[in-house]
Amino acid sequence: MEDKKKGPPISADASKCAGCLVCALRCSLRFEKEFNPAKAAIRIRRLVGAENEYEISFTEKCDNCGLCARHCPYGALIQLGKAAA
Ligand code: SF4
Ligand code: SF4
């Protein structure tokens, strides 16, 4: 069985997430050539009843390309196995 994943898994630390959506915008730009978080392979959801708490998840479409992790300004996404620059 061929593994279509491009890289090591992305580790998400939701406690560091600020909900900026940079990751989702970058991901949707890659897949759809547009800035549309609804079309990204990463989903950022604000927790109900919380002002600044988020839940991070990935859809089946995610192939661990690492773009979102590279662009997250808050260090909430880390691609495992890649040393921090
Ligand atoms: S690793 Fe790539 S495909 Fe997966 S959510 Fe991040 S940018 Fe999108
Ligand atoms: S780029 Fe980072 S801080 Fe911004 S929404 Fe995505 S995971 Fe959260």
mmCIF file with all atom_site columns, N, CA and C and ligand atoms in Angstrom, residues 13 16-24 42 44 54 56 68 71-77, ligand 2:
data_model
loop_
_atom_site.group_PDB
_atom_site.id
_atom_site.type_symbol
_atom_site.label_atom_id
_atom_site.label_alt_id
_atom_site.label_comp_id
_atom_site.label_asym_id
_atom_site.label_entity_id
_atom_site.label_seq_id
_atom_site.pdbx_PDB_ins_code
_atom_site.Cartn_x
_atom_site.Cartn_y
_atom_site.Cartn_z
_atom_site.occupancy
_atom_site.B_iso_or_equiv
_atom_site.pdbx_formal_charge
_atom_site.auth_seq_id
_atom_site.auth_comp_id
_atom_site.auth_asym_id
_atom_site.auth_atom_id
_atom_site.pdbx_PDB_model_num
ATOM   1  N  N   . ASP A 1 13 ? -0.867  21.719 19.185 1.00 0.00 ? 13 ASP A N   1
ATOM   2  C  CA  . ASP A 1 13 ? -1.019  22.093 20.592 1.00 0.00 ? 13 ASP A CA  1
ATOM   3  C  C   . ASP A 1 13 ? -2.051  23.216 20.667 1.00 0.00 ? 13 ASP A C   1
ATOM   4  N  N   . LYS A 1 16 ? -1.861  26.664 22.450 1.00 0.00 ? 16 LYS A N   1
ATOM   5  C  CA  . LYS A 1 16 ? -1.093  27.794 21.906 1.00 0.00 ? 16 LYS A CA  1
ATOM   6  C  C   . LYS A 1 16 ? -1.817  28.482 20.763 1.00 0.00 ? 16 LYS A C   1
ATOM   7  N  N   . CYS A 1 17 ? -2.907  27.904 20.307 1.00 0.00 ? 17 CYS A N   1
ATOM   8  C  CA  . CYS A 1 17 ? -3.607  28.427 19.130 1.00 0.00 ? 17 CYS A CA  1
ATOM   9  C  C   . CYS A 1 17 ? -4.350  29.714 19.455 1.00 0.00 ? 17 CYS A C   1
ATOM   10 N  N   . ALA A 1 18 ? -4.175  30.713 18.584 1.00 0.00 ? 18 ALA A N   1
ATOM   11 C  CA  . ALA A 1 18 ? -4.835  32.009 18.767 1.00 0.00 ? 18 ALA A CA  1
ATOM   12 C  C   . ALA A 1 18 ? -6.020  32.175 17.814 1.00 0.00 ? 18 ALA A C   1
ATOM   13 N  N   . GLY A 1 19 ? -6.289  31.162 17.027 1.00 0.00 ? 19 GLY A N   1
ATOM   14 C  CA  . GLY A 1 19 ? -7.435  31.239 16.121 1.00 0.00 ? 19 GLY A CA  1
ATOM   15 C  C   . GLY A 1 19 ? -7.246  32.167 14.936 1.00 0.00 ? 19 GLY A C   1
ATOM   16 N  N   . CYS A 1 20 ? -5.992  32.430 14.576 1.00 0.00 ? 20 CYS A N   1
ATOM   17 C  CA  . CYS A 1 20 ? -5.725  33.405 13.515 1.00 0.00 ? 20 CYS A CA  1
ATOM   18 C  C   . CYS A 1 20 ? -6.075  32.877 12.121 1.00 0.00 ? 20 CYS A C   1
ATOM   19 N  N   . LEU A 1 21 ? -6.132  31.576 11.977 1.00 0.00 ? 21 LEU A N   1
ATOM   20 C  CA  . LEU A 1 21 ? -6.495  30.911 10.708 1.00 0.00 ? 21 LEU A CA  1
ATOM   21 C  C   . LEU A 1 21 ? -5.436  31.001 9.610  1.00 0.00 ? 21 LEU A C   1
ATOM   22 N  N   . VAL A 1 22 ? -4.251  31.483 9.940  1.00 0.00 ? 22 VAL A N   1
ATOM   23 C  CA  . VAL A 1 22 ? -3.185  31.528 8.932  1.00 0.00 ? 22 VAL A CA  1
ATOM   24 C  C   . VAL A 1 22 ? -2.952  30.131 8.350  1.00 0.00 ? 22 VAL A C   1
ATOM   25 N  N   . CYS A 1 23 ? -2.966  29.130 9.212  1.00 0.00 ? 23 CYS A N   1
ATOM   26 C  CA  . CYS A 1 23 ? -2.730  27.757 8.759  1.00 0.00 ? 23 CYS A CA  1
ATOM   27 C  C   . CYS A 1 23 ? -3.774  27.327 7.733  1.00 0.00 ? 23 CYS A C   1
ATOM   28 N  N   . ALA A 1 24 ? -5.040  27.593 8.031  1.00 0.00 ? 24 ALA A N   1
ATOM   29 C  CA  . ALA A 1 24 ? -6.125  27.169 7.139  1.00 0.00 ? 24 ALA A CA  1
ATOM   30 C  C   . ALA A 1 24 ? -6.105  27.962 5.834  1.00 0.00 ? 24 ALA A C   1
ATOM   31 N  N   . ILE A 1 42 ? -7.069  21.555 7.357  1.00 0.00 ? 42 ILE A N   1
ATOM   32 C  CA  . ILE A 1 42 ? -6.965  21.765 8.807  1.00 0.00 ? 42 ILE A CA  1
ATOM   33 C  C   . ILE A 1 42 ? -8.180  22.573 9.232  1.00 0.00 ? 42 ILE A C   1
ATOM   34 N  N   . ILE A 1 44 ? -9.981  24.763 12.350 1.00 0.00 ? 44 ILE A N   1
ATOM   35 C  CA  . ILE A 1 44 ? -9.824  25.449 13.629 1.00 0.00 ? 44 ILE A CA  1
ATOM   36 C  C   . ILE A 1 44 ? -11.223 25.811 14.112 1.00 0.00 ? 44 ILE A C   1
ATOM   37 N  N   . TYR A 1 54 ? -9.439  26.957 21.337 1.00 0.00 ? 54 TYR A N   1
ATOM   38 C  CA  . TYR A 1 54 ? -9.724  26.403 20.022 1.00 0.00 ? 54 TYR A CA  1
ATOM   39 C  C   . TYR A 1 54 ? -9.442  24.913 19.986 1.00 0.00 ? 54 TYR A C   1
ATOM   40 N  N   . ILE A 1 56 ? -8.187  21.991 17.231 1.00 0.00 ? 56 ILE A N   1
ATOM   41 C  CA  . ILE A 1 56 ? -7.520  21.845 15.935 1.00 0.00 ? 56 ILE A CA  1
ATOM   42 C  C   . ILE A 1 56 ? -7.702  20.411 15.453 1.00 0.00 ? 56 ILE A C   1
ATOM   43 N  N   . CYS A 1 68 ? 1.263   24.359 6.911  1.00 0.00 ? 68 CYS A N   1
ATOM   44 C  CA  . CYS A 1 68 ? 0.559   25.013 8.023  1.00 0.00 ? 68 CYS A CA  1
ATOM   45 C  C   . CYS A 1 68 ? 1.498   25.181 9.218  1.00 0.00 ? 68 CYS A C   1
ATOM   46 N  N   . HIS A 1 71 ? 3.914   27.991 8.823  1.00 0.00 ? 71 HIS A N   1
ATOM   47 C  CA  . HIS A 1 71 ? 3.355   29.343 8.829  1.00 0.00 ? 71 HIS A CA  1
ATOM   48 C  C   . HIS A 1 71 ? 2.631   29.723 10.115 1.00 0.00 ? 71 HIS A C   1
ATOM   49 N  N   . CYS A 1 72 ? 2.418   28.792 11.007 1.00 0.00 ? 72 CYS A N   1
ATOM   50 C  CA  . CYS A 1 72 ? 1.724   29.142 12.257 1.00 0.00 ? 72 CYS A CA  1
ATOM   51 C  C   . CYS A 1 72 ? 2.586   30.102 13.066 1.00 0.00 ? 72 CYS A C   1
ATOM   52 N  N   . PRO A 1 73 ? 2.082   31.318 13.325 1.00 0.00 ? 73 PRO A N   1
ATOM   53 C  CA  . PRO A 1 73 ? 2.906   32.316 14.025 1.00 0.00 ? 73 PRO A CA  1
ATOM   54 C  C   . PRO A 1 73 ? 3.021   32.049 15.525 1.00 0.00 ? 73 PRO A C   1
ATOM   55 N  N   . TYR A 1 74 ? 2.243   31.109 16.052 1.00 0.00 ? 74 TYR A N   1
ATOM   56 C  CA  . TYR A 1 74 ? 2.196   30.917 17.506 1.00 0.00 ? 74 TYR A CA  1
ATOM   57 C  C   . TYR A 1 74 ? 2.791   29.595 17.977 1.00 0.00 ? 74 TYR A C   1
ATOM   58 N  N   . GLY A 1 75 ? 3.361   28.857 17.070 1.00 0.00 ? 75 GLY A N   1
ATOM   59 C  CA  . GLY A 1 75 ? 3.994   27.595 17.465 1.00 0.00 ? 75 GLY A CA  1
ATOM   60 C  C   . GLY A 1 75 ? 3.012   26.536 17.914 1.00 0.00 ? 75 GLY A C   1
ATOM   61 N  N   . ALA A 1 76 ? 1.773   26.651 17.439 1.00 0.00 ? 76 ALA A N   1
ATOM   62 C  CA  . ALA A 1 76 ? 0.765   25.661 17.842 1.00 0.00 ? 76 ALA A CA  1
ATOM   63 C  C   . ALA A 1 76 ? 0.843   24.400 16.987 1.00 0.00 ? 76 ALA A C   1
ATOM   64 N  N   . LEU A 1 77 ? 1.517   24.508 15.839 1.00 0.00 ? 77 LEU A N   1
ATOM   65 C  CA  . LEU A 1 77 ? 1.637   23.361 14.943 1.00 0.00 ? 77 LEU A CA  1
ATOM   66 C  C   . LEU A 1 77 ? 3.112   23.044 14.736 1.00 0.00 ? 77 LEU A C   1
HETATM 67 S  S1  . SF4 B 2 .  ? -1.898  29.364 12.401 1.00 0.00 ? 2  SF4 B S1  1
HETATM 68 FE FE1 . SF4 B 2 .  ? -1.522  28.488 14.422 1.00 0.00 ? 2  SF4 B FE1 1
HETATM 69 S  S2  . SF4 B 2 .  ? -2.404  29.970 15.875 1.00 0.00 ? 2  SF4 B S2  1
HETATM 70 FE FE2 . SF4 B 2 .  ? -3.257  30.428 13.855 1.00 0.00 ? 2  SF4 B FE2 1
HETATM 71 S  S3  . SF4 B 2 .  ? -5.193  29.253 13.793 1.00 0.00 ? 2  SF4 B S3  1
HETATM 72 FE FE3 . SF4 B 2 .  ? -3.595  27.963 12.877 1.00 0.00 ? 2  SF4 B FE3 1
HETATM 73 S  S4  . SF4 B 2 .  ? -2.859  26.697 14.585 1.00 0.00 ? 2  SF4 B S4  1
HETATM 74 FE FE4 . SF4 B 2 .  ? -3.979  28.416 15.468 1.00 0.00 ? 2  SF4 B FE4 1
#
